[in-house]
Amino acid sequence: MPSIEDHERGIAPKQKKRGLNLTEGRQRQQPDEKPQNDREDFSDEIVLRTENLTAYYGKFKAIEGVTMAIPKNQITALIGPSGCGKSTIIRCFNRLNDLIEGFHIDGKVYYYGQDLYDKSIDPVAVRRRIGMVFQKPNPFPKSIYDNIAYGARVIGIKQDMDELVETSLRRAALWDEVKDKLKTNGVALSGGQQQRLCIARAISVNPDVVLMDEPCASLDPISTLKVEDLMRELKKEYSIVIVTHNMQQATRIADVTAFFNARETDQGGKQGYLVEFGATEKIFNEPTKKATKQYVTGQFG
């Protein structure tokens, strides 16, 4: 298995192995060699797993008791009405919620059997391994080239930058469109190109998982299809989790789907919970829960 030093030198994604160390300092705990997998009907390897995950913003309980397993090298879609906690869940996977004052969790989140919320874990290292693409394209106000190279430079990847930039843009299906204007500011690109630039930026630091929070919500249909085609290609090397309100999109691209719903609370807010999780075809065609059937057939949402 490659060491963490291999990763810092810019090991190619095809060479990556699961469970790289996420702890700070020299005393690094070794993750489990095999993932804890109780969902063998989906995959022999589970990259992320939650056990009874409950998330709070201060005293408010935003999601309750979520247990689910994210399979490796597949696309997992999180669907459900607004306010059901999809974005909260996805941000638990790489600890972005830690940046919100008062946020905390009960339960567990595992990355190949390694507890992501253990006190020894470095959240920054987690975010290197588990990247994020947001709803609204957010390229840096820098050149296309520097949008890709910046993150690699910050974490000390020693790979040739020209090669890294080209490889990342090719993987994001953007190279042919921008190869002659790499010095152009990234914000000058179209919306769809900006989002693919953000995807290229996310994969430039060789993550293992790519999280996408409604990545096509602000895109036109043609750009949406390009991003969907890109996701299908990327899952060969990365595990992808996508939040989407678009049912057609979930059926087109997702291998597995998790349906979340929400209940009103005494405090006046909504509390999200997992209703059903399974193969996408089953969720949409043969759901076991009444609420799932009602949602996927458009009876509420």
mmCIF file of C-alpha atoms in Angstrom:
data_model
loop_
_atom_site.group_PDB
_atom_site.id
_atom_site.type_symbol
_atom_site.label_atom_id
_atom_site.label_comp_id
_atom_site.label_asym_id
_atom_site.label_seq_id
_atom_site.Cartn_x
_atom_site.Cartn_y
_atom_site.Cartn_z
ATOM 1 C CA MET A 1 0.000 0.000 0.000
ATOM 2 C CA PRO A 2 1.422 3.446 -0.893
ATOM 3 C CA SER A 3 2.422 5.583 2.070
ATOM 4 C CA ILE A 4 1.098 9.019 2.863
ATOM 5 C CA GLU A 5 4.352 10.325 1.398
ATOM 6 C CA ASP A 6 3.394 8.762 -1.947
ATOM 7 C CA HIS A 7 0.150 10.699 -1.860
ATOM 8 C CA GLU A 8 1.910 13.965 -1.082
ATOM 9 C CA ARG A 9 4.191 13.406 -4.089
ATOM 10 C CA GLY A 10 1.176 13.221 -6.360
ATOM 11 C CA ILE A 11 0.555 9.516 -6.819
ATOM 12 C CA ALA A 12 -1.733 8.933 -9.790
ATOM 13 C CA PRO A 13 -5.367 8.122 -8.907
ATOM 14 C CA LYS A 14 -5.175 4.632 -10.407
ATOM 15 C CA GLN A 15 -2.392 3.855 -7.938
ATOM 16 C CA LYS A 16 -4.279 5.097 -4.890
ATOM 17 C CA LYS A 17 -5.201 2.641 -2.190
ATOM 18 C CA ARG A 18 -7.935 3.032 0.353
ATOM 19 C CA GLY A 19 -7.574 4.100 3.953
ATOM 20 C CA LEU A 20 -4.609 6.489 3.872
ATOM 21 C CA ASN A 21 -3.723 7.958 7.258
ATOM 22 C CA LEU A 22 -5.784 10.936 8.362
ATOM 23 C CA THR A 23 -4.154 11.666 11.703
ATOM 24 C CA GLU A 24 -1.959 14.600 12.576
ATOM 25 C CA GLY A 25 1.711 14.446 13.473
ATOM 26 C CA ARG A 26 4.022 11.480 13.430
ATOM 27 C CA GLN A 27 1.898 9.157 15.544
ATOM 28 C CA ARG A 28 -0.536 8.038 12.881
ATOM 29 C CA GLN A 29 -3.112 5.363 13.559
ATOM 30 C CA GLN A 30 -3.407 2.784 10.813
ATOM 31 C CA PRO A 31 -6.943 2.412 9.424
ATOM 32 C CA ASP A 32 -8.588 -0.958 9.122
ATOM 33 C CA GLU A 33 -7.242 -2.886 6.128
ATOM 34 C CA LYS A 34 -10.737 -3.976 5.145
ATOM 35 C CA PRO A 35 -13.815 -1.735 5.191
ATOM 36 C CA GLN A 36 -16.652 -2.601 7.519
ATOM 37 C CA ASN A 37 -19.222 -3.711 4.982
ATOM 38 C CA ASP A 38 -22.678 -4.935 5.886
ATOM 39 C CA ARG A 39 -24.204 -4.025 2.498
ATOM 40 C CA GLU A 40 -22.744 -6.722 0.286
ATOM 41 C CA ASP A 41 -25.803 -6.500 -1.968
ATOM 42 C CA PHE A 42 -24.325 -3.234 -3.290
ATOM 43 C CA SER A 43 -20.563 -3.692 -3.198
ATOM 44 C CA ASP A 44 -17.789 -5.737 -1.671
ATOM 45 C CA GLU A 45 -16.126 -2.502 -0.591
ATOM 46 C CA ILE A 46 -17.722 0.313 1.371
ATOM 47 C CA VAL A 47 -15.891 3.631 1.330
ATOM 48 C CA LEU A 48 -18.065 5.589 3.791
ATOM 49 C CA ARG A 49 -20.385 4.294 6.454
ATOM 50 C CA THR A 50 -22.563 5.986 9.065
ATOM 51 C CA GLU A 51 -23.911 4.346 12.194
ATOM 52 C CA ASN A 52 -26.847 5.998 13.956
ATOM 53 C CA LEU A 53 -25.610 9.423 12.846
ATOM 54 C CA THR A 54 -27.427 12.317 14.502
ATOM 55 C CA ALA A 55 -26.369 15.899 13.749
ATOM 56 C CA TYR A 56 -27.036 19.035 15.771
ATOM 57 C CA TYR A 57 -26.762 22.748 15.137
ATOM 58 C CA GLY A 58 -26.478 23.921 18.715
ATOM 59 C CA LYS A 59 -29.383 22.230 20.495
ATOM 60 C CA PHE A 60 -31.388 21.727 17.302
ATOM 61 C CA LYS A 61 -31.379 18.164 15.997
ATOM 62 C CA ALA A 62 -31.158 18.460 12.200
ATOM 63 C CA ILE A 63 -30.923 14.755 11.309
ATOM 64 C CA GLU A 64 -31.512 11.687 13.432
ATOM 65 C CA GLY A 65 -30.306 8.100 13.462
ATOM 66 C CA VAL A 66 -28.913 7.714 9.935
ATOM 67 C CA THR A 67 -27.234 4.386 9.181
ATOM 68 C CA MET A 68 -26.069 3.878 5.615
ATOM 69 C CA ALA A 69 -23.116 2.618 3.563
ATOM 70 C CA ILE A 70 -21.594 4.315 0.510
ATOM 71 C CA PRO A 71 -20.153 1.808 -2.013
ATOM 72 C CA LYS A 72 -16.785 2.315 -3.641
ATOM 73 C CA ASN A 73 -16.569 3.436 -7.284
ATOM 74 C CA GLN A 74 -20.294 3.948 -7.603
ATOM 75 C CA ILE A 75 -22.540 7.003 -7.681
ATOM 76 C CA THR A 76 -24.770 7.374 -4.642
ATOM 77 C CA ALA A 77 -27.635 9.884 -4.888
ATOM 78 C CA LEU A 78 -29.227 11.530 -1.855
ATOM 79 C CA ILE A 79 -32.779 12.631 -2.649
ATOM 80 C CA GLY A 80 -35.640 14.092 -0.655
ATOM 81 C CA PRO A 81 -37.627 17.294 -0.068
ATOM 82 C CA SER A 82 -36.017 20.546 1.043
ATOM 83 C CA GLY A 83 -35.055 20.604 4.695
ATOM 84 C CA CYS A 84 -34.556 16.852 5.083
ATOM 85 C CA GLY A 85 -30.842 17.097 5.847
ATOM 86 C CA LYS A 86 -29.208 15.956 2.602
ATOM 87 C CA SER A 87 -26.622 18.728 2.609
ATOM 88 C CA THR A 88 -25.976 18.231 6.316
ATOM 89 C CA ILE A 89 -25.290 14.536 5.719
ATOM 90 C CA ILE A 90 -22.936 15.091 2.805
ATOM 91 C CA ARG A 91 -20.970 17.666 4.798
ATOM 92 C CA CYS A 92 -20.602 15.184 7.634
ATOM 93 C CA PHE A 93 -18.666 12.942 5.255
ATOM 94 C CA ASN A 94 -15.750 15.391 5.053
ATOM 95 C CA ARG A 95 -16.367 17.373 8.237
ATOM 96 C CA LEU A 96 -17.211 20.660 6.540
ATOM 97 C CA ASN A 97 -19.916 21.123 9.160
ATOM 98 C CA ASP A 98 -17.140 21.521 11.729
ATOM 99 C CA LEU A 99 -16.727 25.060 10.415
ATOM 100 C CA ILE A 100 -20.211 25.955 11.715
ATOM 101 C CA GLU A 101 -20.250 27.129 15.326
ATOM 102 C CA GLY A 102 -22.226 24.815 17.589
ATOM 103 C CA PHE A 103 -22.338 21.892 15.162
ATOM 104 C CA HIS A 104 -21.743 18.444 16.636
ATOM 105 C CA ILE A 105 -22.749 14.838 16.052
ATOM 106 C CA ASP A 106 -23.676 11.676 17.877
ATOM 107 C CA GLY A 107 -23.045 8.331 16.216
ATOM 108 C CA LYS A 108 -20.237 7.410 13.858
ATOM 109 C CA VAL A 109 -18.929 8.207 10.383
ATOM 110 C CA TYR A 110 -16.361 5.744 9.046
ATOM 111 C CA TYR A 111 -13.986 6.019 6.087
ATOM 112 C CA TYR A 112 -12.820 2.485 5.321
ATOM 113 C CA GLY A 113 -13.383 1.590 8.957
ATOM 114 C CA GLN A 114 -11.581 4.650 10.305
ATOM 115 C CA ASP A 115 -13.670 6.883 12.588
ATOM 116 C CA LEU A 116 -13.592 10.309 10.925
ATOM 117 C CA TYR A 117 -14.581 12.054 14.160
ATOM 118 C CA ASP A 118 -11.910 10.468 16.341
ATOM 119 C CA LYS A 119 -9.891 13.110 18.213
ATOM 120 C CA SER A 120 -6.716 12.001 16.428
ATOM 121 C CA ILE A 121 -8.135 12.776 12.984
ATOM 122 C CA ASP A 122 -7.036 15.902 11.128
ATOM 123 C CA PRO A 123 -10.112 17.443 9.400
ATOM 124 C CA VAL A 124 -7.902 19.037 6.739
ATOM 125 C CA ALA A 125 -6.508 15.620 5.826
ATOM 126 C CA VAL A 126 -10.077 14.311 5.630
ATOM 127 C CA ARG A 127 -10.987 17.015 3.117
ATOM 128 C CA ARG A 128 -7.994 16.148 0.959
ATOM 129 C CA ARG A 129 -9.233 12.574 0.667
ATOM 130 C CA ILE A 130 -12.931 13.473 0.451
ATOM 131 C CA GLY A 131 -13.406 16.456 -1.852
ATOM 132 C CA MET A 132 -16.443 18.672 -2.396
ATOM 133 C CA VAL A 133 -18.085 20.338 -5.396
ATOM 134 C CA PHE A 134 -20.751 22.867 -4.460
ATOM 135 C CA GLN A 135 -24.101 23.829 -5.959
ATOM 136 C CA LYS A 136 -22.910 27.141 -7.368
ATOM 137 C CA PRO A 137 -19.677 27.069 -9.376
ATOM 138 C CA ASN A 138 -17.030 28.825 -7.303
ATOM 139 C CA PRO A 139 -13.768 29.055 -9.241
ATOM 140 C CA PHE A 140 -11.004 31.072 -7.631
ATOM 141 C CA PRO A 141 -10.512 34.549 -9.158
ATOM 142 C CA LYS A 142 -7.335 33.215 -10.714
ATOM 143 C CA SER A 143 -6.287 31.803 -14.054
ATOM 144 C CA ILE A 144 -7.628 28.432 -15.164
ATOM 145 C CA TYR A 145 -4.122 27.053 -14.651
ATOM 146 C CA ASP A 146 -3.817 28.389 -11.103
ATOM 147 C CA ASN A 147 -7.289 27.146 -10.179
ATOM 148 C CA ILE A 148 -5.938 23.623 -10.669
ATOM 149 C CA ALA A 149 -2.373 24.097 -9.444
ATOM 150 C CA TYR A 150 -3.141 26.090 -6.298
ATOM 151 C CA GLY A 151 -4.401 23.238 -4.114
ATOM 152 C CA ALA A 152 -1.600 20.897 -5.149
ATOM 153 C CA ARG A 153 0.996 23.536 -4.307
ATOM 154 C CA VAL A 154 -0.566 24.219 -0.910
ATOM 155 C CA ILE A 155 -0.444 20.569 0.183
ATOM 156 C CA GLY A 156 3.006 20.035 -1.279
ATOM 157 C CA ILE A 157 2.349 17.710 -4.203
ATOM 158 C CA LYS A 158 5.625 17.527 -6.139
ATOM 159 C CA GLN A 159 4.197 16.351 -9.454
ATOM 160 C CA ASP A 160 5.010 18.446 -12.536
ATOM 161 C CA MET A 161 2.354 21.186 -12.464
ATOM 162 C CA ASP A 162 1.863 21.380 -16.223
ATOM 163 C CA GLU A 163 1.184 17.653 -16.278
ATOM 164 C CA LEU A 164 -1.136 17.834 -13.266
ATOM 165 C CA VAL A 165 -3.150 20.704 -14.762
ATOM 166 C CA GLU A 166 -3.566 18.955 -18.102
ATOM 167 C CA THR A 167 -4.442 15.608 -16.518
ATOM 168 C CA SER A 168 -7.026 17.163 -14.194
ATOM 169 C CA LEU A 169 -8.655 19.157 -16.982
ATOM 170 C CA ARG A 170 -8.745 16.100 -19.230
ATOM 171 C CA ARG A 171 -10.412 14.053 -16.494
ATOM 172 C CA ALA A 172 -12.975 16.833 -16.144
ATOM 173 C CA ALA A 173 -13.602 16.804 -19.922
ATOM 174 C CA LEU A 174 -12.521 20.439 -20.146
ATOM 175 C CA TRP A 175 -9.010 20.352 -21.618
ATOM 176 C CA ASP A 176 -9.978 20.629 -25.280
ATOM 177 C CA GLU A 177 -12.109 23.692 -24.520
ATOM 178 C CA VAL A 178 -9.509 25.626 -22.515
ATOM 179 C CA LYS A 179 -6.053 24.318 -23.484
ATOM 180 C CA ASP A 180 -5.285 27.469 -25.476
ATOM 181 C CA LYS A 181 -6.417 29.900 -22.757
ATOM 182 C CA LEU A 182 -5.014 28.551 -19.501
ATOM 183 C CA LYS A 183 -4.063 32.085 -18.413
ATOM 184 C CA THR A 184 -7.690 33.232 -18.711
ATOM 185 C CA ASN A 185 -9.465 33.966 -15.433
ATOM 186 C CA GLY A 186 -11.613 31.006 -14.394
ATOM 187 C CA VAL A 187 -14.608 33.238 -13.661
ATOM 188 C CA ALA A 188 -14.720 34.189 -17.363
ATOM 189 C CA LEU A 189 -15.842 30.677 -18.328
ATOM 190 C CA SER A 190 -19.475 29.716 -18.869
ATOM 191 C CA GLY A 191 -21.404 28.292 -15.924
ATOM 192 C CA GLY A 192 -21.041 24.720 -17.114
ATOM 193 C CA GLN A 193 -17.335 25.173 -17.790
ATOM 194 C CA GLN A 194 -16.861 26.754 -14.370
ATOM 195 C CA GLN A 195 -18.459 23.742 -12.697
ATOM 196 C CA ARG A 196 -16.233 21.339 -14.613
ATOM 197 C CA LEU A 197 -13.261 23.507 -13.626
ATOM 198 C CA CYS A 198 -14.327 23.114 -9.996
ATOM 199 C CA ILE A 199 -14.518 19.344 -10.502
ATOM 200 C CA ALA A 200 -11.037 19.394 -12.049
ATOM 201 C CA ARG A 201 -9.810 21.396 -9.065
ATOM 202 C CA ALA A 202 -11.347 18.889 -6.648
ATOM 203 C CA ILE A 203 -9.700 15.876 -8.292
ATOM 204 C CA SER A 204 -6.326 17.583 -8.808
ATOM 205 C CA VAL A 205 -5.282 16.703 -5.230
ATOM 206 C CA ASN A 206 -6.066 13.012 -5.806
ATOM 207 C CA PRO A 207 -9.063 12.475 -3.519
ATOM 208 C CA ASP A 208 -10.681 9.104 -3.010
ATOM 209 C CA VAL A 209 -14.255 10.395 -2.763
ATOM 210 C CA VAL A 210 -15.931 13.341 -4.513
ATOM 211 C CA LEU A 211 -19.014 14.845 -2.878
ATOM 212 C CA MET A 212 -21.328 16.932 -5.070
ATOM 213 C CA ASP A 213 -24.058 19.097 -3.553
ATOM 214 C CA GLU A 214 -26.573 19.743 -6.357
ATOM 215 C CA PRO A 215 -23.771 20.396 -8.878
ATOM 216 C CA CYS A 216 -26.164 20.925 -11.796
ATOM 217 C CA ALA A 217 -28.790 23.072 -10.067
ATOM 218 C CA SER A 218 -27.645 26.285 -11.754
ATOM 219 C CA LEU A 219 -26.720 24.769 -15.124
ATOM 220 C CA ASP A 220 -28.591 24.607 -18.422
ATOM 221 C CA PRO A 221 -29.665 21.178 -19.776
ATOM 222 C CA ILE A 222 -26.685 20.796 -22.122
ATOM 223 C CA SER A 223 -24.181 21.623 -19.380
ATOM 224 C CA THR A 224 -26.049 19.295 -17.020
ATOM 225 C CA LEU A 225 -25.672 16.375 -19.424
ATOM 226 C CA LYS A 226 -21.948 17.090 -19.777
ATOM 227 C CA VAL A 227 -21.507 16.994 -15.999
ATOM 228 C CA GLU A 228 -23.544 13.778 -15.786
ATOM 229 C CA ASP A 229 -21.406 12.155 -18.479
ATOM 230 C CA LEU A 230 -18.351 13.293 -16.548
ATOM 231 C CA MET A 231 -19.625 11.717 -13.327
ATOM 232 C CA ARG A 232 -20.133 8.376 -15.062
ATOM 233 C CA GLU A 233 -16.539 8.508 -16.261
ATOM 234 C CA LEU A 234 -15.125 9.663 -12.929
ATOM 235 C CA LYS A 235 -16.685 6.834 -10.933
ATOM 236 C CA LYS A 236 -14.128 4.495 -12.509
ATOM 237 C CA GLU A 237 -11.526 6.145 -10.277
ATOM 238 C CA TYR A 238 -13.539 7.870 -7.550
ATOM 239 C CA SER A 239 -16.515 7.156 -5.327
ATOM 240 C CA ILE A 240 -19.165 9.845 -5.864
ATOM 241 C CA VAL A 241 -21.968 11.055 -3.615
ATOM 242 C CA ILE A 242 -24.418 13.548 -5.117
ATOM 243 C CA VAL A 243 -27.265 15.519 -3.574
ATOM 244 C CA THR A 244 -29.972 16.173 -6.155
ATOM 245 C CA HIS A 245 -33.561 17.389 -6.322
ATOM 246 C CA ASN A 246 -33.794 16.148 -9.909
ATOM 247 C CA MET A 247 -35.447 12.719 -9.909
ATOM 248 C CA GLN A 248 -34.628 12.134 -13.567
ATOM 249 C CA GLN A 249 -30.990 12.878 -12.858
ATOM 250 C CA ALA A 250 -30.902 10.355 -10.009
ATOM 251 C CA THR A 251 -32.369 7.645 -12.233
ATOM 252 C CA ARG A 252 -29.912 8.459 -15.030
ATOM 253 C CA ILE A 253 -26.669 8.439 -13.096
ATOM 254 C CA ALA A 254 -27.004 6.864 -9.643
ATOM 255 C CA ASP A 255 -26.184 3.257 -8.846
ATOM 256 C CA VAL A 256 -27.703 3.511 -5.372
ATOM 257 C CA THR A 257 -30.099 6.055 -3.896
ATOM 258 C CA ALA A 258 -30.938 7.194 -0.382
ATOM 259 C CA PHE A 259 -34.333 8.822 0.191
ATOM 260 C CA PHE A 260 -34.563 11.240 3.110
ATOM 261 C CA ASN A 261 -37.706 12.812 4.519
ATOM 262 C CA ALA A 262 -38.345 15.369 7.267
ATOM 263 C CA ARG A 263 -40.690 15.738 10.203
ATOM 264 C CA GLU A 264 -41.761 18.951 11.901
ATOM 265 C CA THR A 265 -40.289 19.486 15.358
ATOM 266 C CA ASP A 266 -41.641 21.189 18.451
ATOM 267 C CA GLN A 267 -39.024 23.914 17.943
ATOM 268 C CA GLY A 268 -40.585 24.767 14.597
ATOM 269 C CA GLY A 269 -37.865 23.411 12.329
ATOM 270 C CA LYS A 270 -37.537 20.207 10.325
ATOM 271 C CA GLN A 271 -35.690 17.083 11.370
ATOM 272 C CA GLY A 272 -34.369 14.841 8.628
ATOM 273 C CA TYR A 273 -34.227 11.064 8.674
ATOM 274 C CA LEU A 274 -33.396 8.259 6.263
ATOM 275 C CA VAL A 275 -36.480 6.482 4.917
ATOM 276 C CA GLU A 276 -35.024 4.018 2.432
ATOM 277 C CA PHE A 277 -31.663 3.176 0.884
ATOM 278 C CA GLY A 278 -31.026 0.744 -1.946
ATOM 279 C CA ALA A 279 -30.309 0.157 -5.605
ATOM 280 C CA THR A 280 -31.652 3.080 -7.634
ATOM 281 C CA GLU A 281 -33.812 0.889 -9.845
ATOM 282 C CA LYS A 282 -35.486 -0.605 -6.784
ATOM 283 C CA ILE A 283 -35.986 2.739 -5.045
ATOM 284 C CA PHE A 284 -37.772 4.174 -8.079
ATOM 285 C CA ASN A 285 -39.608 1.089 -9.342
ATOM 286 C CA GLU A 286 -40.202 -1.108 -6.300
ATOM 287 C CA PRO A 287 -39.829 0.986 -3.137
ATOM 288 C CA THR A 288 -40.676 -0.747 0.121
ATOM 289 C CA LYS A 289 -41.850 2.401 1.933
ATOM 290 C CA LYS A 290 -45.049 4.278 1.137
ATOM 291 C CA ALA A 291 -43.354 7.666 1.580
ATOM 292 C CA THR A 292 -40.660 6.710 -0.930
ATOM 293 C CA LYS A 293 -43.249 5.772 -3.540
ATOM 294 C CA GLN A 294 -45.141 9.004 -2.956
ATOM 295 C CA TYR A 295 -41.996 11.086 -3.344
ATOM 296 C CA VAL A 296 -40.544 9.443 -6.450
ATOM 297 C CA THR A 297 -43.947 9.605 -8.167
ATOM 298 C CA GLY A 298 -44.243 13.326 -7.463
ATOM 299 C CA GLN A 299 -47.027 13.207 -4.875
ATOM 300 C CA PHE A 300 -45.040 15.525 -2.592
ATOM 301 C CA GLY A 301 -41.700 17.259 -2.482
#
